[in-house]
Short mmCIF file of N, CA, C and O in Angstrom, two decimals:
data_model
loop_
_atom_site.label_atom_id
_atom_site.label_comp_id
_atom_site.label_asym_id
_atom_site.label_seq_id
_atom_site.Cartn_x
_atom_site.Cartn_y
_atom_site.Cartn_z
N MET A 1 22.81 -15.55 5.77
CA MET A 1 22.16 -16.21 4.67
C MET A 1 20.94 -15.40 4.18
O MET A 1 20.76 -15.23 2.99
N TYR A 2 20.13 -14.90 5.13
CA TYR A 2 18.98 -14.07 4.80
C TYR A 2 18.52 -13.32 6.04
O TYR A 2 19.03 -13.55 7.14
N LEU A 3 17.56 -12.41 5.86
CA LEU A 3 17.01 -11.60 6.95
C LEU A 3 15.51 -11.81 7.01
O LEU A 3 14.88 -12.09 5.99
N GLU A 4 14.94 -11.63 8.20
CA GLU A 4 13.49 -11.60 8.34
C GLU A 4 13.12 -10.37 9.16
O GLU A 4 13.72 -10.11 10.19
N TYR A 5 12.14 -9.62 8.65
CA TYR A 5 11.64 -8.44 9.35
C TYR A 5 10.24 -8.72 9.87
O TYR A 5 9.42 -9.29 9.16
N GLU A 6 9.99 -8.30 11.11
CA GLU A 6 8.67 -8.37 11.71
C GLU A 6 8.33 -6.98 12.21
O GLU A 6 9.22 -6.17 12.49
N ALA A 7 7.02 -6.72 12.36
CA ALA A 7 6.60 -5.41 12.83
C ALA A 7 5.33 -5.50 13.65
O ALA A 7 4.54 -6.44 13.49
N TYR A 8 5.14 -4.54 14.50
CA TYR A 8 3.84 -4.27 15.12
C TYR A 8 3.20 -3.33 14.12
O TYR A 8 3.38 -2.12 14.17
N GLU A 9 2.50 -3.91 13.13
CA GLU A 9 2.11 -3.18 11.93
C GLU A 9 1.27 -1.93 12.17
O GLU A 9 1.53 -0.88 11.59
N ALA A 10 0.26 -2.01 13.01
CA ALA A 10 -0.60 -0.84 13.23
C ALA A 10 0.21 0.32 13.81
O ALA A 10 0.08 1.46 13.36
N MET A 11 1.06 0.02 14.77
CA MET A 11 1.88 1.08 15.36
C MET A 11 2.95 1.56 14.37
O MET A 11 3.24 2.75 14.31
N ALA A 12 3.52 0.64 13.60
CA ALA A 12 4.54 1.03 12.62
C ALA A 12 3.96 2.01 11.60
O ALA A 12 4.58 3.03 11.29
N LEU A 13 2.77 1.71 11.10
CA LEU A 13 2.14 2.62 10.13
C LEU A 13 1.83 3.97 10.76
O LEU A 13 2.04 5.02 10.14
N ALA A 14 1.34 3.96 12.00
CA ALA A 14 1.04 5.23 12.69
C ALA A 14 2.31 6.05 12.89
O ALA A 14 2.32 7.27 12.68
N LYS A 15 3.41 5.39 13.28
CA LYS A 15 4.67 6.10 13.48
C LYS A 15 5.21 6.66 12.17
O LYS A 15 5.74 7.77 12.13
N MET A 16 5.05 5.91 11.09
CA MET A 16 5.51 6.40 9.80
C MET A 16 4.68 7.61 9.35
O MET A 16 5.22 8.55 8.78
N GLN A 17 3.40 7.60 9.67
CA GLN A 17 2.57 8.77 9.37
C GLN A 17 3.00 9.98 10.21
O GLN A 17 3.01 11.10 9.72
N GLU A 18 3.39 9.75 11.46
CA GLU A 18 3.91 10.83 12.31
C GLU A 18 5.19 11.41 11.71
O GLU A 18 5.38 12.63 11.71
N ILE A 19 6.06 10.54 11.24
CA ILE A 19 7.31 11.01 10.63
C ILE A 19 6.99 11.87 9.41
O ILE A 19 7.57 12.94 9.22
N ALA A 20 6.07 11.41 8.57
CA ALA A 20 5.68 12.18 7.38
C ALA A 20 5.12 13.55 7.78
O ALA A 20 5.45 14.58 7.16
N ALA A 21 4.31 13.59 8.83
CA ALA A 21 3.75 14.86 9.30
C ALA A 21 4.86 15.78 9.79
O ALA A 21 4.86 17.00 9.52
N ASP A 22 5.84 15.23 10.51
CA ASP A 22 6.99 16.01 10.97
C ASP A 22 7.77 16.59 9.78
O ASP A 22 8.21 17.73 9.82
N LEU A 23 7.93 15.79 8.74
CA LEU A 23 8.65 16.26 7.56
C LEU A 23 7.94 17.45 6.94
O LEU A 23 8.57 18.46 6.61
N HIS A 24 6.63 17.34 6.78
CA HIS A 24 5.86 18.43 6.19
C HIS A 24 5.90 19.69 7.06
O HIS A 24 5.93 20.80 6.55
N ALA A 25 5.94 19.51 8.38
CA ALA A 25 5.95 20.65 9.30
C ALA A 25 7.31 21.33 9.37
O ALA A 25 7.39 22.53 9.63
N ASN A 26 8.39 20.57 9.14
CA ASN A 26 9.73 21.10 9.41
C ASN A 26 10.64 21.26 8.20
O ASN A 26 11.74 21.79 8.33
N TYR A 27 10.23 20.79 7.05
CA TYR A 27 11.06 20.88 5.84
C TYR A 27 10.22 21.40 4.68
O TYR A 27 9.02 21.14 4.62
N ALA A 28 10.85 22.10 3.77
CA ALA A 28 10.15 22.65 2.60
C ALA A 28 10.03 21.56 1.54
O ALA A 28 10.73 21.56 0.52
N ILE A 29 9.15 20.60 1.81
CA ILE A 29 8.96 19.48 0.88
C ILE A 29 7.53 19.47 0.36
O ILE A 29 6.64 20.11 0.93
N ARG A 30 7.34 18.72 -0.71
CA ARG A 30 5.99 18.60 -1.29
C ARG A 30 5.35 17.28 -0.91
O ARG A 30 4.23 17.24 -0.45
N ARG A 31 6.05 16.19 -1.15
CA ARG A 31 5.47 14.86 -0.88
C ARG A 31 6.51 13.94 -0.29
O ARG A 31 7.71 14.13 -0.51
N VAL A 32 6.02 12.92 0.41
CA VAL A 32 6.91 11.90 0.97
C VAL A 32 6.21 10.54 0.89
O VAL A 32 4.99 10.46 1.02
N ALA A 33 7.01 9.51 0.62
CA ALA A 33 6.52 8.13 0.61
C ALA A 33 7.53 7.28 1.36
O ALA A 33 8.74 7.43 1.17
N MET A 34 7.03 6.39 2.22
CA MET A 34 7.89 5.48 2.97
C MET A 34 7.32 4.08 2.95
O MET A 34 6.11 3.91 3.15
N VAL A 35 8.18 3.11 2.71
CA VAL A 35 7.78 1.70 2.73
C VAL A 35 8.90 0.92 3.42
O VAL A 35 10.08 1.13 3.13
N HIS A 36 8.52 0.02 4.32
CA HIS A 36 9.48 -0.90 4.92
C HIS A 36 8.96 -2.30 4.67
O HIS A 36 7.83 -2.63 5.04
N ARG A 37 9.74 -3.11 4.02
CA ARG A 37 9.33 -4.47 3.71
C ARG A 37 9.35 -5.33 4.96
O ARG A 37 10.14 -5.11 5.87
N LEU A 38 8.50 -6.35 4.98
CA LEU A 38 8.45 -7.31 6.07
C LEU A 38 8.63 -8.71 5.49
O LEU A 38 8.49 -8.91 4.29
N GLY A 39 8.92 -9.64 6.37
CA GLY A 39 9.11 -11.02 5.93
C GLY A 39 10.56 -11.29 5.55
O GLY A 39 11.48 -10.57 5.94
N ARG A 40 10.75 -12.34 4.77
CA ARG A 40 12.10 -12.78 4.39
C ARG A 40 12.66 -11.93 3.25
O ARG A 40 11.99 -11.72 2.25
N LEU A 41 13.90 -11.48 3.44
CA LEU A 41 14.63 -10.76 2.40
C LEU A 41 16.00 -11.41 2.26
O LEU A 41 16.63 -11.78 3.25
N GLU A 42 16.43 -11.54 1.04
CA GLU A 42 17.78 -12.05 0.79
C GLU A 42 18.78 -10.93 1.09
O GLU A 42 18.45 -9.74 1.01
N VAL A 43 19.99 -11.31 1.43
CA VAL A 43 21.04 -10.33 1.71
C VAL A 43 21.23 -9.44 0.48
O VAL A 43 21.30 -9.93 -0.64
N GLY A 44 21.22 -8.15 0.68
CA GLY A 44 21.39 -7.19 -0.40
C GLY A 44 20.10 -6.65 -0.96
O GLY A 44 20.12 -5.67 -1.72
N GLU A 45 18.95 -7.25 -0.62
CA GLU A 45 17.68 -6.72 -1.08
C GLU A 45 17.34 -5.44 -0.33
O GLU A 45 17.74 -5.26 0.81
N THR A 46 16.59 -4.58 -0.96
CA THR A 46 16.18 -3.32 -0.35
C THR A 46 15.10 -3.57 0.68
O THR A 46 14.09 -4.22 0.39
N SER A 47 15.30 -3.06 1.90
CA SER A 47 14.30 -3.24 2.96
C SER A 47 13.49 -1.97 3.20
O SER A 47 12.34 -2.06 3.63
N ILE A 48 14.08 -0.81 2.94
CA ILE A 48 13.40 0.45 3.19
C ILE A 48 13.46 1.32 1.93
O ILE A 48 14.51 1.44 1.31
N PHE A 49 12.32 1.95 1.61
CA PHE A 49 12.25 2.90 0.51
C PHE A 49 11.66 4.19 1.06
O PHE A 49 10.59 4.18 1.67
N ILE A 50 12.38 5.29 0.88
CA ILE A 50 11.89 6.61 1.27
C ILE A 50 12.11 7.54 0.09
O ILE A 50 13.22 7.64 -0.42
N ALA A 51 11.04 8.21 -0.34
CA ALA A 51 11.14 9.18 -1.43
C ALA A 51 10.55 10.50 -0.95
O ALA A 51 9.49 10.52 -0.33
N VAL A 52 11.27 11.58 -1.23
CA VAL A 52 10.81 12.91 -0.85
C VAL A 52 10.93 13.81 -2.06
O VAL A 52 11.96 13.81 -2.74
N SER A 53 9.87 14.57 -2.35
CA SER A 53 9.97 15.55 -3.43
C SER A 53 9.94 16.95 -2.84
O SER A 53 9.27 17.21 -1.84
N ALA A 54 10.73 17.82 -3.44
CA ALA A 54 10.83 19.20 -2.97
C ALA A 54 11.31 20.06 -4.13
O ALA A 54 11.88 19.56 -5.10
N ALA A 55 11.10 21.37 -4.01
CA ALA A 55 11.56 22.29 -5.05
C ALA A 55 13.09 22.34 -5.09
O ALA A 55 13.67 22.58 -6.15
N HIS A 56 13.73 22.10 -3.95
CA HIS A 56 15.19 22.16 -3.86
C HIS A 56 15.74 20.88 -3.24
O HIS A 56 15.19 20.38 -2.26
N ARG A 57 16.81 20.35 -3.81
CA ARG A 57 17.33 19.06 -3.35
C ARG A 57 17.82 19.08 -1.93
O ARG A 57 17.73 18.07 -1.23
N ALA A 58 18.34 20.20 -1.43
CA ALA A 58 18.84 20.24 -0.05
C ALA A 58 17.72 19.89 0.93
O ALA A 58 17.92 19.09 1.86
N ALA A 59 16.55 20.46 0.74
CA ALA A 59 15.41 20.16 1.62
C ALA A 59 15.02 18.69 1.51
O ALA A 59 14.74 18.04 2.53
N ALA A 60 15.03 18.15 0.30
CA ALA A 60 14.67 16.74 0.11
C ALA A 60 15.67 15.83 0.80
O ALA A 60 15.29 14.87 1.48
N PHE A 61 16.97 16.11 0.63
CA PHE A 61 18.00 15.28 1.26
C PHE A 61 17.92 15.36 2.79
O PHE A 61 18.02 14.34 3.48
N GLU A 62 17.75 16.55 3.32
CA GLU A 62 17.66 16.72 4.78
C GLU A 62 16.43 16.00 5.33
O GLU A 62 16.51 15.33 6.36
N ALA A 63 15.31 16.13 4.65
CA ALA A 63 14.09 15.46 5.08
C ALA A 63 14.25 13.94 5.02
O ALA A 63 13.82 13.21 5.92
N CYS A 64 14.89 13.46 3.98
CA CYS A 64 15.11 12.01 3.82
C CYS A 64 16.01 11.48 4.94
O CYS A 64 15.73 10.43 5.51
N ARG A 65 17.06 12.22 5.25
CA ARG A 65 17.97 11.80 6.33
C ARG A 65 17.22 11.75 7.66
O ARG A 65 17.34 10.79 8.42
N TYR A 66 16.42 12.77 7.93
CA TYR A 66 15.62 12.79 9.16
C TYR A 66 14.66 11.59 9.17
O TYR A 66 14.51 10.91 10.19
N ALA A 67 14.02 11.31 8.05
CA ALA A 67 13.05 10.23 7.98
C ALA A 67 13.70 8.88 8.27
O ALA A 67 13.17 8.10 9.09
N ILE A 68 14.83 8.56 7.66
CA ILE A 68 15.45 7.25 7.89
C ILE A 68 15.98 7.14 9.31
O ILE A 68 15.80 6.12 9.97
N ASP A 69 16.61 8.20 9.81
CA ASP A 69 17.14 8.16 11.17
C ASP A 69 16.02 7.99 12.19
O ASP A 69 16.13 7.20 13.14
N THR A 70 14.92 8.71 12.00
CA THR A 70 13.80 8.63 12.93
C THR A 70 13.08 7.29 12.81
O THR A 70 12.72 6.68 13.82
N LEU A 71 12.90 6.81 11.59
CA LEU A 71 12.26 5.50 11.38
C LEU A 71 13.03 4.42 12.12
O LEU A 71 12.45 3.61 12.86
N LYS A 72 14.33 4.38 11.97
CA LYS A 72 15.15 3.33 12.58
C LYS A 72 15.10 3.39 14.10
O LYS A 72 15.23 2.36 14.76
N LYS A 73 14.91 4.58 14.67
CA LYS A 73 14.87 4.72 16.13
C LYS A 73 13.49 4.49 16.73
O LYS A 73 13.39 4.12 17.90
N THR A 74 12.43 4.78 15.99
CA THR A 74 11.10 4.83 16.61
C THR A 74 10.06 3.87 16.08
O THR A 74 9.06 3.63 16.76
N VAL A 75 10.23 3.35 14.90
CA VAL A 75 9.20 2.50 14.31
C VAL A 75 9.42 1.05 14.75
O VAL A 75 10.53 0.52 14.63
N PRO A 76 8.37 0.39 15.29
CA PRO A 76 8.53 -0.96 15.83
C PRO A 76 8.62 -2.04 14.74
O PRO A 76 7.65 -2.74 14.43
N ILE A 77 9.82 -2.11 14.15
CA ILE A 77 10.15 -3.13 13.16
C ILE A 77 11.43 -3.80 13.63
O ILE A 77 12.38 -3.11 14.01
N TRP A 78 11.45 -5.13 13.60
CA TRP A 78 12.59 -5.88 14.12
C TRP A 78 13.19 -6.76 13.04
O TRP A 78 12.47 -7.34 12.23
N LYS A 79 14.53 -6.86 13.07
CA LYS A 79 15.26 -7.64 12.06
C LYS A 79 15.94 -8.83 12.72
O LYS A 79 16.65 -8.68 13.71
N LYS A 80 15.72 -10.01 12.15
CA LYS A 80 16.40 -11.22 12.58
C LYS A 80 17.35 -11.64 11.47
O LYS A 80 16.95 -11.73 10.31
N GLU A 81 18.61 -11.87 11.83
CA GLU A 81 19.64 -12.25 10.87
C GLU A 81 19.90 -13.74 10.98
O GLU A 81 20.15 -14.25 12.06
N PHE A 82 19.83 -14.42 9.84
CA PHE A 82 20.02 -15.88 9.81
C PHE A 82 21.38 -16.20 9.21
O PHE A 82 21.74 -15.71 8.15
N PHE A 83 22.12 -17.07 9.92
CA PHE A 83 23.45 -17.51 9.51
C PHE A 83 23.44 -19.03 9.38
O PHE A 83 22.49 -19.68 9.82
N ALA A 84 24.48 -19.60 8.82
CA ALA A 84 24.56 -21.05 8.66
C ALA A 84 24.48 -21.76 10.01
O ALA A 84 23.96 -22.87 10.11
N ASP A 85 24.96 -21.11 11.08
CA ASP A 85 25.00 -21.75 12.40
C ASP A 85 23.96 -21.21 13.39
O ASP A 85 24.06 -21.42 14.57
N GLY A 86 22.96 -20.49 12.90
CA GLY A 86 21.92 -20.01 13.81
C GLY A 86 21.39 -18.65 13.38
O GLY A 86 21.66 -18.18 12.27
N ALA A 87 20.64 -18.03 14.29
CA ALA A 87 20.02 -16.73 13.99
C ALA A 87 20.06 -15.85 15.23
O ALA A 87 20.06 -16.35 16.36
N VAL A 88 20.10 -14.54 15.00
CA VAL A 88 20.07 -13.57 16.10
C VAL A 88 19.21 -12.38 15.69
O VAL A 88 19.14 -12.03 14.51
N TRP A 89 18.57 -11.76 16.68
CA TRP A 89 17.90 -10.49 16.44
C TRP A 89 18.98 -9.45 16.33
O TRP A 89 19.95 -9.46 17.09
N ALA A 90 18.87 -8.52 15.39
CA ALA A 90 19.87 -7.47 15.20
C ALA A 90 20.09 -6.73 16.51
O ALA A 90 19.14 -6.45 17.24
N ASP A 91 21.32 -6.40 16.80
CA ASP A 91 21.77 -5.73 18.02
C ASP A 91 21.78 -6.65 19.23
O ASP A 91 22.36 -6.30 20.24
N GLY A 92 21.12 -7.77 19.16
CA GLY A 92 21.24 -8.81 20.16
C GLY A 92 20.79 -8.49 21.58
O GLY A 92 21.10 -9.23 22.49
N GLU A 93 20.09 -7.38 21.82
CA GLU A 93 19.61 -7.12 23.17
C GLU A 93 18.14 -6.76 23.15
O GLU A 93 17.63 -6.21 22.18
N LEU A 94 17.47 -7.10 24.21
CA LEU A 94 16.04 -6.84 24.30
C LEU A 94 15.81 -5.47 24.94
O LEU A 94 16.48 -5.11 25.89
N PRO A 95 14.83 -4.72 24.43
CA PRO A 95 14.52 -3.42 25.03
C PRO A 95 13.73 -3.60 26.31
O PRO A 95 13.24 -4.69 26.60
N HIS A 96 13.61 -2.52 27.08
CA HIS A 96 12.76 -2.52 28.26
C HIS A 96 11.32 -2.78 27.80
O HIS A 96 10.85 -2.16 26.86
N VAL A 97 10.64 -3.69 28.45
CA VAL A 97 9.27 -4.02 28.07
C VAL A 97 8.31 -3.28 28.99
O VAL A 97 8.40 -3.38 30.20
N SER A 98 7.40 -2.52 28.39
CA SER A 98 6.38 -1.82 29.15
C SER A 98 5.01 -2.38 28.79
O SER A 98 4.90 -3.24 27.93
N ALA A 99 3.99 -1.89 29.43
CA ALA A 99 2.62 -2.34 29.15
C ALA A 99 2.23 -2.04 27.71
O ALA A 99 1.37 -2.70 27.14
N GLU A 100 2.87 -1.03 27.09
CA GLU A 100 2.55 -0.66 25.71
C GLU A 100 3.33 -1.47 24.69
O GLU A 100 2.99 -1.45 23.52
N THR A 101 4.37 -2.16 25.10
CA THR A 101 5.21 -2.92 24.18
C THR A 101 4.54 -4.27 23.91
O THR A 101 4.33 -5.04 24.83
N PRO A 102 4.23 -4.59 22.63
CA PRO A 102 3.52 -5.82 22.33
C PRO A 102 4.38 -7.07 22.46
O PRO A 102 3.87 -8.14 22.71
N ALA A 103 5.70 -6.96 22.26
CA ALA A 103 6.57 -8.12 22.33
C ALA A 103 7.98 -7.67 22.65
O ALA A 103 8.36 -6.55 22.36
N ALA A 104 8.75 -8.54 23.25
CA ALA A 104 10.12 -8.20 23.60
C ALA A 104 11.06 -8.60 22.48
O ALA A 104 11.54 -9.71 22.42
N LYS A 105 11.28 -7.70 21.56
CA LYS A 105 12.20 -7.90 20.45
C LYS A 105 13.06 -6.66 20.34
O LYS A 105 12.63 -5.57 20.71
N PRO A 106 14.27 -6.77 19.80
CA PRO A 106 15.11 -5.59 19.66
C PRO A 106 14.45 -4.55 18.77
O PRO A 106 13.82 -4.88 17.77
N ALA A 107 14.61 -3.29 19.10
CA ALA A 107 14.04 -2.19 18.30
C ALA A 107 15.06 -1.72 17.29
O ALA A 107 15.56 -0.61 17.36
N SER A 108 15.40 -2.55 16.34
CA SER A 108 16.43 -2.21 15.35
C SER A 108 15.93 -2.55 13.97
O SER A 108 15.14 -3.45 13.79
N ASN A 109 16.45 -1.84 12.98
CA ASN A 109 16.07 -2.09 11.59
C ASN A 109 17.25 -2.60 10.83
O ASN A 109 18.29 -2.19 10.83
#
């Protein structure tokens, strides 16, 4: 029916800045912008926006692919999927909880 995204916002922003720094260090790009929406989203709404500018499209596409793949693996944003008969966290399993982990939620986007 709809989705809800939650995040450990301070860490999510720091991780996204790390990804941007990696892009600048490893790809021939000029600028990068990343946004991940939080809260309730209707099915089909855009949840992630990544824009990369570069002199050549190959570098921009490669950097964009790296950014989305890395964001989904490392940025602490969690998705809950709501259905007519209930709700589940995406991927349905809890990660290992360490002293650094603020909450036990799936690490999935």
